[in-house]
XYZ file of C-alpha atoms in Angstrom:
238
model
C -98.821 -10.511 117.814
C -100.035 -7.713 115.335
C -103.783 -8.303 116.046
C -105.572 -5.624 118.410
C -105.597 -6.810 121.606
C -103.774 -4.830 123.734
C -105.135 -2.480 125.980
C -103.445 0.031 128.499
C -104.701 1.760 131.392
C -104.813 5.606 131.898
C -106.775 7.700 134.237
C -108.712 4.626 135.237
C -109.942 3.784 132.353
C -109.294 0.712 129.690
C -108.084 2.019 126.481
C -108.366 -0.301 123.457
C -107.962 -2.526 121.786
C -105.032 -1.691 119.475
C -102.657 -3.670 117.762
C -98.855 -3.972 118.929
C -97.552 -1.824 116.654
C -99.892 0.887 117.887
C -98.568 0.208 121.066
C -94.994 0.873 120.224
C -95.939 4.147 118.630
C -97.774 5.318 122.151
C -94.660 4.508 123.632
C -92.136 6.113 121.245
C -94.736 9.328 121.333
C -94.576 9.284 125.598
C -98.253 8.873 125.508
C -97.201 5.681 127.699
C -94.637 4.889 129.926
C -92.897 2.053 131.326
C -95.127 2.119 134.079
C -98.274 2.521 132.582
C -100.223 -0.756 133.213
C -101.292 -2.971 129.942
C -102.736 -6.049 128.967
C -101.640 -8.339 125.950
C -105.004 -9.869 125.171
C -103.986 -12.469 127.772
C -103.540 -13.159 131.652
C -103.006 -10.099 134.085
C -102.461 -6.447 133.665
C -98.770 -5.566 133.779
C -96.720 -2.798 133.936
C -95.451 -1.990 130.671
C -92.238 -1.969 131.439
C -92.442 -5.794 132.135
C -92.844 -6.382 128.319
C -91.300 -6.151 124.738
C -92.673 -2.628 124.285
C -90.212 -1.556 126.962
C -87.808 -1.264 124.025
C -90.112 1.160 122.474
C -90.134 3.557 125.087
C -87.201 6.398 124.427
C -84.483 6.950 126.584
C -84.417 9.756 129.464
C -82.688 12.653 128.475
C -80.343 14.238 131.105
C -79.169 12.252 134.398
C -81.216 10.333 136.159
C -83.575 11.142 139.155
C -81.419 11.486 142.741
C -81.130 8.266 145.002
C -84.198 8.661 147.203
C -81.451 8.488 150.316
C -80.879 12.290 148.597
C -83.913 14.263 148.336
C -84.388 17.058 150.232
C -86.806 16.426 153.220
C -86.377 19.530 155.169
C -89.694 21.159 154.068
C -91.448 18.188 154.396
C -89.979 17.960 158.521
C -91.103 22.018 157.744
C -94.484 20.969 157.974
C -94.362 18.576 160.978
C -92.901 21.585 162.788
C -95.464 24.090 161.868
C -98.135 22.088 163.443
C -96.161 21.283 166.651
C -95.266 24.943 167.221
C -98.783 25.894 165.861
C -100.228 24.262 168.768
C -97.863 25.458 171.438
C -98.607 29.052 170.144
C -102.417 28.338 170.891
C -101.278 26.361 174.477
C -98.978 29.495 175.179
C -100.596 33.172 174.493
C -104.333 31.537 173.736
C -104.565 32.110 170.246
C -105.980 30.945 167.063
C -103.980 30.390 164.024
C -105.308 27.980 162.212
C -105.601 29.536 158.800
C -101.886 30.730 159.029
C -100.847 27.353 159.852
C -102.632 26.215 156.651
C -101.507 29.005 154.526
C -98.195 27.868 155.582
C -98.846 24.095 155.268
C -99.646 24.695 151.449
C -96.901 26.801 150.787
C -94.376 24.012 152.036
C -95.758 21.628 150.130
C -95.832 23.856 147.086
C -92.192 24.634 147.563
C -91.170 20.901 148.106
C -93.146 19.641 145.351
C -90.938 21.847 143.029
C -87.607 20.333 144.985
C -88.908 17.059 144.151
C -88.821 18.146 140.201
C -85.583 19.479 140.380
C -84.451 16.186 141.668
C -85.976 14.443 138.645
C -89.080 13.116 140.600
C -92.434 13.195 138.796
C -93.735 14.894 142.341
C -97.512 14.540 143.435
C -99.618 16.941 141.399
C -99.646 20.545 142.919
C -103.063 20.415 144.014
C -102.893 17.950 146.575
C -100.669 20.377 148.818
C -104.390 21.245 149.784
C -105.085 17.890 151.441
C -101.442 17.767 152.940
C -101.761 14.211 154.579
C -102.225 12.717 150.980
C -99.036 14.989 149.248
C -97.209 13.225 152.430
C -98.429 9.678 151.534
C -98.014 9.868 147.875
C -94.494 11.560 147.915
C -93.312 8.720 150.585
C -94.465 6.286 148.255
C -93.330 7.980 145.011
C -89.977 8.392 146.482
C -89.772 5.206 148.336
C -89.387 6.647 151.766
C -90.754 5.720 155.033
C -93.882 7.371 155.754
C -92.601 9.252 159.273
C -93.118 12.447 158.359
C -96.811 12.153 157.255
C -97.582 9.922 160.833
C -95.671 12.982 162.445
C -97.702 15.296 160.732
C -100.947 13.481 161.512
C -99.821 12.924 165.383
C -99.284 17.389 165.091
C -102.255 18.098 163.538
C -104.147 15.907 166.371
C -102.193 18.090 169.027
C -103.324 21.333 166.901
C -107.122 20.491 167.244
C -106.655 19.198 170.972
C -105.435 22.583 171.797
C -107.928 24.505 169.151
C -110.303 22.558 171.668
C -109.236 23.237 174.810
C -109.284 27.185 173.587
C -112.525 27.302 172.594
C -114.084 26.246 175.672
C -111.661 28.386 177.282
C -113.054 31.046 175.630
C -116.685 30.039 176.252
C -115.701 30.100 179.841
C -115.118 33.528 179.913
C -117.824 34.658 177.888
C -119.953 32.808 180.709
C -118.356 34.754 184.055
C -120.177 37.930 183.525
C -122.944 36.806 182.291
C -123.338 34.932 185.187
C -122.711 37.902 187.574
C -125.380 39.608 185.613
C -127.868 36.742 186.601
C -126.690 37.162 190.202
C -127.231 40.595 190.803
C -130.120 41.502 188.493
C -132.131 38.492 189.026
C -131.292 37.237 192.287
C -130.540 40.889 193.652
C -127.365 39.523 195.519
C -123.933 41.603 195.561
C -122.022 38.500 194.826
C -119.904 37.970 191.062
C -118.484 35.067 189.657
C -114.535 34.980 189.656
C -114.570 31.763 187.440
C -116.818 29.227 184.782
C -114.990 25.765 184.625
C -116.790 23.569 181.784
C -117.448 19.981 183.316
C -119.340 18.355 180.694
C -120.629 18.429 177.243
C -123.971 16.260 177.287
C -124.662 17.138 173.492
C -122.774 19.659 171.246
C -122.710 23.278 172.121
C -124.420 22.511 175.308
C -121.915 22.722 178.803
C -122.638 22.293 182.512
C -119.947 23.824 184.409
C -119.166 25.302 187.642
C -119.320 29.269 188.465
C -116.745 30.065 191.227
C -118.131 32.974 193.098
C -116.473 36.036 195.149
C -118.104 35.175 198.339
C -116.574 31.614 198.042
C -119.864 30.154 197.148
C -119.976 27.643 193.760
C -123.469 27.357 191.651
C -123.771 24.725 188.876
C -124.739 26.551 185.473
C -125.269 25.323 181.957
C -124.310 26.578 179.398
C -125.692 27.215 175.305
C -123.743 27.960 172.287
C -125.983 29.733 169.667
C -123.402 30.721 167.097
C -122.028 33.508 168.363
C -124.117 34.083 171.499
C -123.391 32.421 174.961
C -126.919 31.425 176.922
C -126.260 31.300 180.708
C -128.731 29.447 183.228
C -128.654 29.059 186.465
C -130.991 25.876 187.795
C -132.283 25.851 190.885
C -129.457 24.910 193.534
């Protein structure tokens, strides 16, 4: 068929039409490879490799890529881990590390993107070790592997913002005793202070009832306002 009417695909776009021998010559040149999608001016799109410009398409220099059963996935397991002990650090000594744990995050997948090369794997562009779930996906699917590590990584980074939860209104809780002892004595002129806040409920966001345990063994139901970084402390009538 010498008349133009193939087309290939790149970037998402249709490129065409050109005749075969054009074709050949984009595949001799590695401006498209054997799986670079193409159509033949009739019935579906198909990978290029699946045709008679396959021939046309030079030879790999050096070995081949490593059996997938090969590649190094301890950075990848790397990343599972940091999450995991990320969020035991924040459980543990009350903490916030989230930027660490995504400095670190990035830097795994930086430094496993560059294994993958050295194993002869055309590895997920470097910047998706920004959005770390997709580097996960597309490497498990460029390499052929299962996807375990990116639902372990996804099941960690739940875990992570479970506890970054539970330590904020921890924190919001303590911000809140004082406060609340400052109500008690200044405008209710009593010599009791508040020992404890526990958060109950959160009707809308940034908005808390809770419970102020008391000295004297009295409780008094408070709400509570998050304005940035200010705490607002009420105490309704009882």
């Amino acid at each position: 068929m010498s008349e133009a009417t193939w087309y290939y695909s790149k970037n998402g776009t249709r490129n065409g039409p050109f005749t075969i021998d054009q074709m050949k010559g984009f595949a001799a040149s590695s401006v498209i490879g054997l799986d670079t999608k193409v159509w033949a001016g009739a019935g579906d799109w198909v990978a290029l490799k699946e045709t008679e410009l396959a021939a046309s398409v030079p030879p790999l220099s050096g070995p081949p890529p490593l059996a997938s059963s090969d590649v190094d996935n301890r950075f990848v397991w790397a990343l599972v881990g940091v999450q995991i002990i990320g969020a035991l650090l924040g459980l543990l000594f009350d903490i916030n590390i989230g930027w660490l744990i995504l400095i670190i995050n990035v830097i795994l997948c930086v430094v496993d993107e560059r294994r993958l090369k050295a194993a002869g794997y055309a590895a997920p562009e470097t910047y998706w070790a920004v959005l770390i779930p997709v580097y996960l996906w597309k490497r498990a699917n460029l390499i052929g592997h299962s996807k375990n590590y990116f639902y372990a990584w996804i099941a960690g980074f739940v875990l992570l913002v479970i506890v970054g939860f539970m330590d904020s209104e921890s924190e919001i809780e303590e911000a809140a005793c004082p406060i609340v002892t400052t109500i008690i004595h200044d405008q209710f002129y009593q010599k009791a202070s508040c020992i404890a806040v526990a958060i109950d409920d959160e009707p809308k966001d940034d908005f808390y009832t809770a419970t102020a345990y008391l000295d004297n063994g009295n409780q008094l139901d408070i709400t509570i306002e998050k304005k940035r970084d200010n705490i607002l402390v009420r105490i309704p009538p009882q």
